[in-house]
Amino acid sequence: MKAKKITFLGLFTAVALVVSFLETLIPNIVPIPGFKLGLANFAILLVMYLYGFKEAVIVDFLRIVLAAVLFGSLFSFFYALSGAVLALTIEIIIKKSNKFSPVGVSLFGAVFHNLGQFILASFILKSFGIMYYLPLTLLFCILTGSINGYLVILLKDRIKNINKN
Amino acid sequence: MKKNDFLLIIIIALISIPLIVLFLFNREGNYALVKVDGVQKRIIDLNKDDTIRFETEYGYNIIEVKDGKIGIIEADCPNHDCINKGFVKRNNESIICLPHHFEITVISDNEEYDAFSR
């Protein structure tokens, strides 16, 4: 890895981490346990578009580990991981298909991130009662997924230019 | 953005919005079911104001019943999502404290639930 690439990946990890932290400060607008806007995902998607899948997985994993150590818990680590594994998997598949713009990739990521967390929560509670809140969560995914995807569209070409110089 | 992106947004909206609207018509329930690890622990009557301390191996949650609504007012979980959820009263609405494997679900009728679960 070149020094420049390492620097940029470190920068994206820091951005994702700061956004994750800021999200813990704002009150939960959706009354669903563990619901987050997931705005850190734009940084992960940017890495995916600028560098590749492997790099995006590394940055996302670092973000989750650091977030859990700095302002989370072992519990929040596994909760975030369950969503991230599903989200990254679907994002990689959808991006490879070339049928969607970053907005579509981000929307799929948001939906599957929440599905992953709902499934884990159902396992922990041994009950499907939480699924009552799935439709509301999916609706919010449209908002958060679109914002993330649009940020990626806006930023990816500009950052690509910085990288070349 | 591509055409598929818009299609995807429409599909997500078409799945979620009708269900959300449907849930809005849920009637107010009379009882609440407390489950820990999926095991039914207690049925609470929502028509009697009460404060109940619930202690399990994972920690404690203090439940308050007031004006036909139920909520958690105090807990020693790390995230306090259960408290932030506020009070619920409609059928199938729930309050979840994931770190405590703890779930409260509003149900319409005590006996109806019994018949259903059998």
PDB file of C-alpha atoms in Angstrom:
ATOM      1  CA  MET A   1       0.000   0.000   0.000  1.00  0.00           C
ATOM      2  CA  LYS A   2       1.238   3.417  -0.880  1.00  0.00           C
ATOM      3  CA  ALA A   3       1.607   6.020   1.843  1.00  0.00           C
ATOM      4  CA  LYS A   4      -1.025   8.189   0.157  1.00  0.00           C
ATOM      5  CA  LYS A   5      -3.570   5.393   0.128  1.00  0.00           C
ATOM      6  CA  ILE A   6      -2.896   4.561   3.779  1.00  0.00           C
ATOM      7  CA  THR A   7      -3.312   8.231   4.659  1.00  0.00           C
ATOM      8  CA  PHE A   8      -6.609   8.468   2.830  1.00  0.00           C
ATOM      9  CA  LEU A   9      -7.984   5.240   4.343  1.00  0.00           C
ATOM     10  CA  GLY A  10      -7.009   6.545   7.783  1.00  0.00           C
ATOM     11  CA  LEU A  11      -8.755   9.811   7.007  1.00  0.00           C
ATOM     12  CA  PHE A  12     -11.942   8.012   5.925  1.00  0.00           C
ATOM     13  CA  THR A  13     -11.857   5.853   9.046  1.00  0.00           C
ATOM     14  CA  ALA A  14     -11.601   9.017  11.150  1.00  0.00           C
ATOM     15  CA  VAL A  15     -14.480  10.680   9.279  1.00  0.00           C
ATOM     16  CA  ALA A  16     -16.688   7.601   9.672  1.00  0.00           C
ATOM     17  CA  LEU A  17     -15.806   7.374  13.365  1.00  0.00           C
ATOM     18  CA  VAL A  18     -16.592  11.048  14.037  1.00  0.00           C
ATOM     19  CA  VAL A  19     -19.933  10.774  12.225  1.00  0.00           C
ATOM     20  CA  SER A  20     -20.766   7.625  14.239  1.00  0.00           C
ATOM     21  CA  PHE A  21     -19.952   9.524  17.422  1.00  0.00           C
ATOM     22  CA  LEU A  22     -22.043  12.566  16.465  1.00  0.00           C
ATOM     23  CA  GLU A  23     -24.975  10.241  15.844  1.00  0.00           C
ATOM     24  CA  THR A  24     -24.841   8.991  19.415  1.00  0.00           C
ATOM     25  CA  LEU A  25     -25.255  12.596  20.615  1.00  0.00           C
ATOM     26  CA  ILE A  26     -28.466  13.409  18.756  1.00  0.00           C
ATOM     27  CA  PRO A  27     -31.624  12.026  20.342  1.00  0.00           C
ATOM     28  CA  ASN A  28     -33.132   9.031  18.622  1.00  0.00           C
ATOM     29  CA  ILE A  29     -35.690  10.455  16.191  1.00  0.00           C
ATOM     30  CA  VAL A  30     -37.091   7.013  15.485  1.00  0.00           C
ATOM     31  CA  PRO A  31     -38.419   5.261  18.580  1.00  0.00           C
ATOM     32  CA  ILE A  32     -36.752   1.988  17.729  1.00  0.00           C
ATOM     33  CA  PRO A  33     -34.071   0.479  19.906  1.00  0.00           C
ATOM     34  CA  GLY A  34     -30.671   0.838  18.355  1.00  0.00           C
ATOM     35  CA  PHE A  35     -31.874   2.759  15.335  1.00  0.00           C
ATOM     36  CA  LYS A  36     -29.180   5.011  13.943  1.00  0.00           C
ATOM     37  CA  LEU A  37     -29.228   7.225  10.895  1.00  0.00           C
ATOM     38  CA  GLY A  38     -26.167   5.363   9.642  1.00  0.00           C
ATOM     39  CA  LEU A  39     -24.659   8.452   8.045  1.00  0.00           C
ATOM     40  CA  ALA A  40     -21.151   7.069   8.540  1.00  0.00           C
ATOM     41  CA  ASN A  41     -21.931   4.775   5.649  1.00  0.00           C
ATOM     42  CA  PHE A  42     -21.187   7.476   3.069  1.00  0.00           C
ATOM     43  CA  ALA A  43     -17.517   7.307   4.084  1.00  0.00           C
ATOM     44  CA  ILE A  44     -17.520   3.502   3.734  1.00  0.00           C
ATOM     45  CA  LEU A  45     -19.197   3.728   0.332  1.00  0.00           C
ATOM     46  CA  LEU A  46     -16.726   6.379  -0.812  1.00  0.00           C
ATOM     47  CA  VAL A  47     -13.881   4.012   0.055  1.00  0.00           C
ATOM     48  CA  MET A  48     -15.673   1.264  -1.885  1.00  0.00           C
ATOM     49  CA  TYR A  49     -15.977   3.485  -4.972  1.00  0.00           C
ATOM     50  CA  LEU A  50     -12.507   5.036  -4.770  1.00  0.00           C
ATOM     51  CA  TYR A  51     -10.418   2.028  -3.717  1.00  0.00           C
ATOM     52  CA  GLY A  52     -12.370  -1.230  -3.702  1.00  0.00           C
ATOM     53  CA  PHE A  53     -14.293  -3.770  -1.689  1.00  0.00           C
ATOM     54  CA  LYS A  54     -11.432  -5.012   0.477  1.00  0.00           C
ATOM     55  CA  GLU A  55     -10.550  -1.481   1.576  1.00  0.00           C
ATOM     56  CA  ALA A  56     -14.193  -0.695   2.401  1.00  0.00           C
ATOM     57  CA  VAL A  57     -14.461  -3.811   4.575  1.00  0.00           C
ATOM     58  CA  ILE A  58     -11.250  -2.868   6.435  1.00  0.00           C
ATOM     59  CA  VAL A  59     -12.367   0.736   7.058  1.00  0.00           C
ATOM     60  CA  ASP A  60     -15.846  -0.316   8.200  1.00  0.00           C
ATOM     61  CA  PHE A  61     -14.450  -2.960  10.541  1.00  0.00           C
ATOM     62  CA  LEU A  62     -11.994  -0.451  12.034  1.00  0.00           C
ATOM     63  CA  ARG A  63     -14.796   2.056  12.502  1.00  0.00           C
ATOM     64  CA  ILE A  64     -16.949  -0.483  14.361  1.00  0.00           C
ATOM     65  CA  VAL A  65     -14.098  -1.673  16.591  1.00  0.00           C
ATOM     66  CA  LEU A  66     -13.010   1.880  17.437  1.00  0.00           C
ATOM     67  CA  ALA A  67     -16.590   3.066  18.014  1.00  0.00           C
ATOM     68  CA  ALA A  68     -17.201   0.155  20.411  1.00  0.00           C
ATOM     69  CA  VAL A  69     -13.950   0.789  22.309  1.00  0.00           C
ATOM     70  CA  LEU A  70     -14.314   4.592  22.491  1.00  0.00           C
ATOM     71  CA  PHE A  71     -18.017   5.145  23.093  1.00  0.00           C
ATOM     72  CA  GLY A  72     -19.793   1.796  22.876  1.00  0.00           C
ATOM     73  CA  SER A  73     -19.746  -1.609  24.462  1.00  0.00           C
ATOM     74  CA  LEU A  74     -19.192  -5.243  23.586  1.00  0.00           C
ATOM     75  CA  PHE A  75     -22.919  -5.387  23.013  1.00  0.00           C
ATOM     76  CA  SER A  76     -22.969  -2.454  20.590  1.00  0.00           C
ATOM     77  CA  PHE A  77     -19.993  -4.003  18.779  1.00  0.00           C
ATOM     78  CA  PHE A  78     -21.859  -7.198  17.907  1.00  0.00           C
ATOM     79  CA  TYR A  79     -25.031  -5.260  17.147  1.00  0.00           C
ATOM     80  CA  ALA A  80     -23.211  -2.978  14.705  1.00  0.00           C
ATOM     81  CA  LEU A  81     -21.268  -5.893  13.223  1.00  0.00           C
ATOM     82  CA  SER A  82     -24.417  -7.902  12.458  1.00  0.00           C
ATOM     83  CA  GLY A  83     -25.755  -5.002  10.411  1.00  0.00           C
ATOM     84  CA  ALA A  84     -22.441  -4.195   8.736  1.00  0.00           C
ATOM     85  CA  VAL A  85     -21.772  -7.755   7.550  1.00  0.00           C
ATOM     86  CA  LEU A  86     -25.125  -7.953   5.748  1.00  0.00           C
ATOM     87  CA  ALA A  87     -24.926  -4.368   4.462  1.00  0.00           C
ATOM     88  CA  LEU A  88     -21.410  -4.707   3.028  1.00  0.00           C
ATOM     89  CA  THR A  89     -22.232  -8.047   1.414  1.00  0.00           C
ATOM     90  CA  ILE A  90     -25.284  -6.689  -0.390  1.00  0.00           C
ATOM     91  CA  GLU A  91     -23.515  -3.444  -1.313  1.00  0.00           C
ATOM     92  CA  ILE A  92     -20.681  -5.367  -2.951  1.00  0.00           C
ATOM     93  CA  ILE A  93     -23.141  -7.556  -4.887  1.00  0.00           C
ATOM     94  CA  ILE A  94     -25.272  -4.592  -6.026  1.00  0.00           C
ATOM     95  CA  LYS A  95     -22.268  -2.459  -6.982  1.00  0.00           C
ATOM     96  CA  LYS A  96     -20.820  -5.330  -9.040  1.00  0.00           C
ATOM     97  CA  SER A  97     -24.132  -5.694 -10.893  1.00  0.00           C
ATOM     98  CA  ASN A  98     -23.702  -2.124 -12.210  1.00  0.00           C
ATOM     99  CA  LYS A  99     -27.478  -1.702 -12.322  1.00  0.00           C
ATOM    100  CA  PHE A 100     -27.663   0.964  -9.615  1.00  0.00           C
ATOM    101  CA  SER A 101     -26.016   4.309  -8.873  1.00  0.00           C
ATOM    102  CA  PRO A 102     -24.437   4.884  -5.432  1.00  0.00           C
ATOM    103  CA  VAL A 103     -27.927   5.873  -4.235  1.00  0.00           C
ATOM    104  CA  GLY A 104     -29.274   2.387  -5.001  1.00  0.00           C
ATOM    105  CA  VAL A 105     -26.222   0.697  -3.489  1.00  0.00           C
ATOM    106  CA  SER A 106     -26.609   2.828  -0.363  1.00  0.00           C
ATOM    107  CA  LEU A 107     -30.359   2.096  -0.147  1.00  0.00           C
ATOM    108  CA  PHE A 108     -29.711  -1.650  -0.317  1.00  0.00           C
ATOM    109  CA  GLY A 109     -27.036  -1.215   2.347  1.00  0.00           C
ATOM    110  CA  ALA A 110     -29.368   0.699   4.663  1.00  0.00           C
ATOM    111  CA  VAL A 111     -32.192  -1.834   4.282  1.00  0.00           C
ATOM    112  CA  PHE A 112     -29.941  -4.848   4.868  1.00  0.00           C
ATOM    113  CA  HIS A 113     -28.109  -3.164   7.732  1.00  0.00           C
ATOM    114  CA  ASN A 114     -31.412  -2.813   9.545  1.00  0.00           C
ATOM    115  CA  LEU A 115     -32.567  -6.299   8.556  1.00  0.00           C
ATOM    116  CA  GLY A 116     -29.364  -7.703  10.075  1.00  0.00           C
ATOM    117  CA  GLN A 117     -29.961  -5.858  13.329  1.00  0.00           C
ATOM    118  CA  PHE A 118     -33.634  -6.848  13.471  1.00  0.00           C
ATOM    119  CA  ILE A 119     -32.696 -10.492  12.934  1.00  0.00           C
ATOM    120  CA  LEU A 120     -30.062 -10.358  15.683  1.00  0.00           C
ATOM    121  CA  ALA A 121     -32.515  -8.614  18.021  1.00  0.00           C
ATOM    122  CA  SER A 122     -35.136 -11.310  17.301  1.00  0.00           C
ATOM    123  CA  PHE A 123     -32.591 -13.987  18.179  1.00  0.00           C
ATOM    124  CA  ILE A 124     -31.651 -12.259  21.435  1.00  0.00           C
ATOM    125  CA  LEU A 125     -35.273 -11.681  22.450  1.00  0.00           C
ATOM    126  CA  LYS A 126     -36.405 -15.069  21.075  1.00  0.00           C
ATOM    127  CA  SER A 127     -39.423 -13.225  19.748  1.00  0.00           C
ATOM    128  CA  PHE A 128     -40.536 -11.572  16.520  1.00  0.00           C
ATOM    129  CA  GLY A 129     -42.396  -8.749  18.276  1.00  0.00           C
ATOM    130  CA  ILE A 130     -39.752  -6.247  17.205  1.00  0.00           C
ATOM    131  CA  MET A 131     -40.719  -6.789  13.539  1.00  0.00           C
ATOM    132  CA  TYR A 132     -43.654  -4.467  14.250  1.00  0.00           C
ATOM    133  CA  TYR A 133     -41.182  -1.616  13.825  1.00  0.00           C
ATOM    134  CA  LEU A 134     -39.634  -2.916  10.595  1.00  0.00           C
ATOM    135  CA  PRO A 135     -41.933  -0.962   8.182  1.00  0.00           C
ATOM    136  CA  LEU A 136     -41.174   2.365   9.896  1.00  0.00           C
ATOM    137  CA  THR A 137     -37.475   1.550   9.847  1.00  0.00           C
ATOM    138  CA  LEU A 138     -37.603   0.696   6.133  1.00  0.00           C
ATOM    139  CA  LEU A 139     -39.278   4.027   5.405  1.00  0.00           C
ATOM    140  CA  PHE A 140     -36.475   5.869   7.192  1.00  0.00           C
ATOM    141  CA  CYS A 141     -33.992   3.837   5.165  1.00  0.00           C
ATOM    142  CA  ILE A 142     -35.198   5.686   2.065  1.00  0.00           C
ATOM    143  CA  LEU A 143     -34.150   8.961   3.675  1.00  0.00           C
ATOM    144  CA  THR A 144     -30.807   7.879   5.133  1.00  0.00           C
ATOM    145  CA  GLY A 145     -29.882   5.652   2.185  1.00  0.00           C
ATOM    146  CA  SER A 146     -30.569   8.422  -0.311  1.00  0.00           C
ATOM    147  CA  ILE A 147     -28.595  11.027   1.644  1.00  0.00           C
ATOM    148  CA  ASN A 148     -25.583   8.702   1.883  1.00  0.00           C
ATOM    149  CA  GLY A 149     -25.771   7.703  -1.772  1.00  0.00           C
ATOM    150  CA  TYR A 150     -26.116  11.285  -2.936  1.00  0.00           C
ATOM    151  CA  LEU A 151     -23.110  12.364  -0.844  1.00  0.00           C
ATOM    152  CA  VAL A 152     -21.099   9.622  -2.562  1.00  0.00           C
ATOM    153  CA  ILE A 153     -22.178  10.851  -6.018  1.00  0.00           C
ATOM    154  CA  LEU A 154     -21.221  14.415  -5.083  1.00  0.00           C
ATOM    155  CA  LEU A 155     -17.858  13.531  -3.555  1.00  0.00           C
ATOM    156  CA  LYS A 156     -16.378  10.577  -5.389  1.00  0.00           C
ATOM    157  CA  ASP A 157     -15.194  12.338  -8.558  1.00  0.00           C
ATOM    158  CA  ARG A 158     -13.850  15.344  -6.684  1.00  0.00           C
ATOM    159  CA  ILE A 159     -11.818  13.181  -4.315  1.00  0.00           C
ATOM    160  CA  LYS A 160     -10.606  11.078  -7.223  1.00  0.00           C
ATOM    161  CA  ASN A 161      -9.104  14.274  -8.705  1.00  0.00           C
ATOM    162  CA  ILE A 162      -7.304  15.099  -5.461  1.00  0.00           C
ATOM    163  CA  ASN A 163      -5.812  11.621  -5.476  1.00  0.00           C
ATOM    164  CA  LYS A 164      -4.307  12.015  -8.944  1.00  0.00           C
ATOM    165  CA  ASN A 165      -2.347  15.168  -8.133  1.00  0.00           C
TER     166      ASN A 165
ATOM    167  CA  MET B   1     -29.008   8.446 -10.386  1.00  0.00           C
ATOM    168  CA  LYS B   2     -30.404   5.634 -12.489  1.00  0.00           C
ATOM    169  CA  LYS B   3     -33.959   4.535 -13.192  1.00  0.00           C
ATOM    170  CA  ASN B   4     -33.435   1.481 -10.974  1.00  0.00           C
ATOM    171  CA  ASP B   5     -32.702   3.738  -7.986  1.00  0.00           C
ATOM    172  CA  PHE B   6     -36.111   5.369  -8.257  1.00  0.00           C
ATOM    173  CA  LEU B   7     -37.761   1.974  -8.740  1.00  0.00           C
ATOM    174  CA  LEU B   8     -36.081   0.733  -5.574  1.00  0.00           C
ATOM    175  CA  ILE B   9     -37.287   3.757  -3.577  1.00  0.00           C
ATOM    176  CA  ILE B  10     -40.846   3.179  -4.833  1.00  0.00           C
ATOM    177  CA  ILE B  11     -40.710  -0.530  -3.954  1.00  0.00           C
ATOM    178  CA  ILE B  12     -39.468   0.168  -0.395  1.00  0.00           C
ATOM    179  CA  ALA B  13     -42.189   2.814   0.040  1.00  0.00           C
ATOM    180  CA  LEU B  14     -44.876   0.474  -1.318  1.00  0.00           C
ATOM    181  CA  ILE B  15     -43.868  -2.239   1.154  1.00  0.00           C
ATOM    182  CA  SER B  16     -43.531  -0.032   4.231  1.00  0.00           C
ATOM    183  CA  ILE B  17     -46.199   2.697   3.976  1.00  0.00           C
ATOM    184  CA  PRO B  18     -49.302   0.432   3.803  1.00  0.00           C
ATOM    185  CA  LEU B  19     -48.064  -1.516   6.837  1.00  0.00           C
ATOM    186  CA  ILE B  20     -47.377   1.669   8.801  1.00  0.00           C
ATOM    187  CA  VAL B  21     -50.866   2.964   7.997  1.00  0.00           C
ATOM    188  CA  LEU B  22     -52.366  -0.400   8.927  1.00  0.00           C
ATOM    189  CA  PHE B  23     -50.593  -0.348  12.296  1.00  0.00           C
ATOM    190  CA  LEU B  24     -51.965   3.153  12.993  1.00  0.00           C
ATOM    191  CA  PHE B  25     -55.425   1.596  13.168  1.00  0.00           C
ATOM    192  CA  ASN B  26     -54.394  -0.808  15.943  1.00  0.00           C
ATOM    193  CA  ARG B  27     -56.654  -0.349  18.909  1.00  0.00           C
ATOM    194  CA  GLU B  28     -55.458   0.518  22.378  1.00  0.00           C
ATOM    195  CA  GLY B  29     -54.598  -2.571  24.358  1.00  0.00           C
ATOM    196  CA  ASN B  30     -55.642  -3.511  27.867  1.00  0.00           C
ATOM    197  CA  TYR B  31     -52.725  -5.668  28.906  1.00  0.00           C
ATOM    198  CA  ALA B  32     -48.984  -5.832  28.467  1.00  0.00           C
ATOM    199  CA  LEU B  33     -46.929  -8.956  28.282  1.00  0.00           C
ATOM    200  CA  VAL B  34     -43.451  -8.994  29.784  1.00  0.00           C
ATOM    201  CA  LYS B  35     -41.004 -11.430  28.246  1.00  0.00           C
ATOM    202  CA  VAL B  36     -37.403 -12.150  29.124  1.00  0.00           C
ATOM    203  CA  ASP B  37     -35.456 -14.362  26.707  1.00  0.00           C
ATOM    204  CA  GLY B  38     -38.779 -14.979  24.977  1.00  0.00           C
ATOM    205  CA  VAL B  39     -40.267 -16.491  28.108  1.00  0.00           C
ATOM    206  CA  GLN B  40     -43.470 -14.933  29.377  1.00  0.00           C
ATOM    207  CA  LYS B  41     -42.858 -13.552  32.873  1.00  0.00           C
ATOM    208  CA  ARG B  42     -45.851 -11.454  33.652  1.00  0.00           C
ATOM    209  CA  ILE B  43     -49.077  -9.962  32.345  1.00  0.00           C
ATOM    210  CA  ILE B  44     -49.663  -6.369  33.414  1.00  0.00           C
ATOM    211  CA  ASP B  45     -53.109  -4.755  33.502  1.00  0.00           C
ATOM    212  CA  LEU B  46     -52.837  -1.364  31.785  1.00  0.00           C
ATOM    213  CA  ASN B  47     -55.978  -0.052  33.438  1.00  0.00           C
ATOM    214  CA  LYS B  48     -54.345  -0.026  36.880  1.00  0.00           C
ATOM    215  CA  ASP B  49     -51.652   2.586  37.458  1.00  0.00           C
ATOM    216  CA  ASP B  50     -48.604   0.913  38.912  1.00  0.00           C
ATOM    217  CA  THR B  51     -44.831   0.990  39.184  1.00  0.00           C
ATOM    218  CA  ILE B  52     -43.101  -2.354  38.922  1.00  0.00           C
ATOM    219  CA  ARG B  53     -39.443  -3.111  39.439  1.00  0.00           C
ATOM    220  CA  PHE B  54     -38.325  -5.965  37.242  1.00  0.00           C
ATOM    221  CA  GLU B  55     -35.051  -7.636  38.069  1.00  0.00           C
ATOM    222  CA  THR B  56     -33.367 -10.366  36.020  1.00  0.00           C
ATOM    223  CA  GLU B  57     -29.890 -11.815  35.717  1.00  0.00           C
ATOM    224  CA  TYR B  58     -29.156  -9.115  33.091  1.00  0.00           C
ATOM    225  CA  GLY B  59     -30.172  -6.127  35.220  1.00  0.00           C
ATOM    226  CA  TYR B  60     -33.246  -4.206  36.260  1.00  0.00           C
ATOM    227  CA  ASN B  61     -35.968  -2.206  34.511  1.00  0.00           C
ATOM    228  CA  ILE B  62     -38.583  -0.148  36.325  1.00  0.00           C
ATOM    229  CA  ILE B  63     -41.910  -0.228  34.508  1.00  0.00           C
ATOM    230  CA  GLU B  64     -44.561   2.409  34.988  1.00  0.00           C
ATOM    231  CA  VAL B  65     -48.216   2.026  34.055  1.00  0.00           C
ATOM    232  CA  LYS B  66     -50.084   5.318  33.817  1.00  0.00           C
ATOM    233  CA  ASP B  67     -53.324   6.378  32.093  1.00  0.00           C
ATOM    234  CA  GLY B  68     -53.529   3.123  30.135  1.00  0.00           C
ATOM    235  CA  LYS B  69     -49.979   3.477  28.856  1.00  0.00           C
ATOM    236  CA  ILE B  70     -46.865   1.544  29.750  1.00  0.00           C
ATOM    237  CA  GLY B  71     -43.242   2.596  29.707  1.00  0.00           C
ATOM    238  CA  ILE B  72     -39.868   2.061  31.309  1.00  0.00           C
ATOM    239  CA  ILE B  73     -38.752   4.924  33.539  1.00  0.00           C
ATOM    240  CA  GLU B  74     -35.479   3.565  34.894  1.00  0.00           C
ATOM    241  CA  ALA B  75     -33.014   0.841  33.919  1.00  0.00           C
ATOM    242  CA  ASP B  76     -29.346  -0.035  34.306  1.00  0.00           C
ATOM    243  CA  CYS B  77     -28.797  -0.966  30.654  1.00  0.00           C
ATOM    244  CA  PRO B  78     -25.967   0.856  28.840  1.00  0.00           C
ATOM    245  CA  ASN B  79     -27.975   2.543  26.066  1.00  0.00           C
ATOM    246  CA  HIS B  80     -31.326   3.450  27.695  1.00  0.00           C
ATOM    247  CA  ASP B  81     -33.162   2.894  24.406  1.00  0.00           C
ATOM    248  CA  CYS B  82     -35.977   1.349  26.452  1.00  0.00           C
ATOM    249  CA  ILE B  83     -36.491   4.579  28.405  1.00  0.00           C
ATOM    250  CA  ASN B  84     -36.164   6.790  25.325  1.00  0.00           C
ATOM    251  CA  LYS B  85     -38.870   4.780  23.621  1.00  0.00           C
ATOM    252  CA  GLY B  86     -41.390   6.459  25.925  1.00  0.00           C
ATOM    253  CA  PHE B  87     -44.868   5.130  26.635  1.00  0.00           C
ATOM    254  CA  VAL B  88     -46.877   2.804  24.397  1.00  0.00           C
ATOM    255  CA  LYS B  89     -50.536   1.787  24.416  1.00  0.00           C
ATOM    256  CA  ARG B  90     -51.514   0.284  21.055  1.00  0.00           C
ATOM    257  CA  ASN B  91     -51.777  -3.431  20.376  1.00  0.00           C
ATOM    258  CA  ASN B  92     -48.522  -5.043  19.265  1.00  0.00           C
ATOM    259  CA  GLU B  93     -46.493  -1.982  20.159  1.00  0.00           C
ATOM    260  CA  SER B  94     -43.500  -2.961  22.204  1.00  0.00           C
ATOM    261  CA  ILE B  95     -40.719  -1.638  24.337  1.00  0.00           C
ATOM    262  CA  ILE B  96     -37.469  -3.470  23.992  1.00  0.00           C
ATOM    263  CA  CYS B  97     -34.416  -3.463  26.176  1.00  0.00           C
ATOM    264  CA  LEU B  98     -32.042  -5.505  24.081  1.00  0.00           C
ATOM    265  CA  PRO B  99     -29.108  -5.677  26.541  1.00  0.00           C
ATOM    266  CA  HIS B 100     -31.522  -7.141  29.108  1.00  0.00           C
ATOM    267  CA  HIS B 101     -33.220  -9.499  26.575  1.00  0.00           C
ATOM    268  CA  PHE B 102     -36.359  -7.789  27.801  1.00  0.00           C
ATOM    269  CA  GLU B 103     -39.544  -7.110  25.864  1.00  0.00           C
ATOM    270  CA  ILE B 104     -42.902  -5.588  26.760  1.00  0.00           C
ATOM    271  CA  THR B 105     -45.688  -6.057  24.217  1.00  0.00           C
ATOM    272  CA  VAL B 106     -49.142  -4.503  24.430  1.00  0.00           C
ATOM    273  CA  ILE B 107     -51.964  -7.001  23.872  1.00  0.00           C
ATOM    274  CA  SER B 108     -55.689  -6.443  23.628  1.00  0.00           C
ATOM    275  CA  ASP B 109     -56.943  -9.137  25.955  1.00  0.00           C
ATOM    276  CA  ASN B 110     -55.539 -11.496  28.533  1.00  0.00           C
ATOM    277  CA  GLU B 111     -57.634 -14.496  27.480  1.00  0.00           C
ATOM    278  CA  GLU B 112     -57.322 -13.808  23.811  1.00  0.00           C
ATOM    279  CA  TYR B 113     -53.570 -14.092  24.146  1.00  0.00           C
ATOM    280  CA  ASP B 114     -53.876 -17.342  26.065  1.00  0.00           C
ATOM    281  CA  ALA B 115     -56.051 -18.848  23.371  1.00  0.00           C
ATOM    282  CA  PHE B 116     -53.644 -17.614  20.735  1.00  0.00           C
ATOM    283  CA  SER B 117     -50.551 -18.996  22.410  1.00  0.00           C
ATOM    284  CA  ARG B 118     -52.088 -22.426  22.890  1.00  0.00           C
TER     285      ARG B 118
END
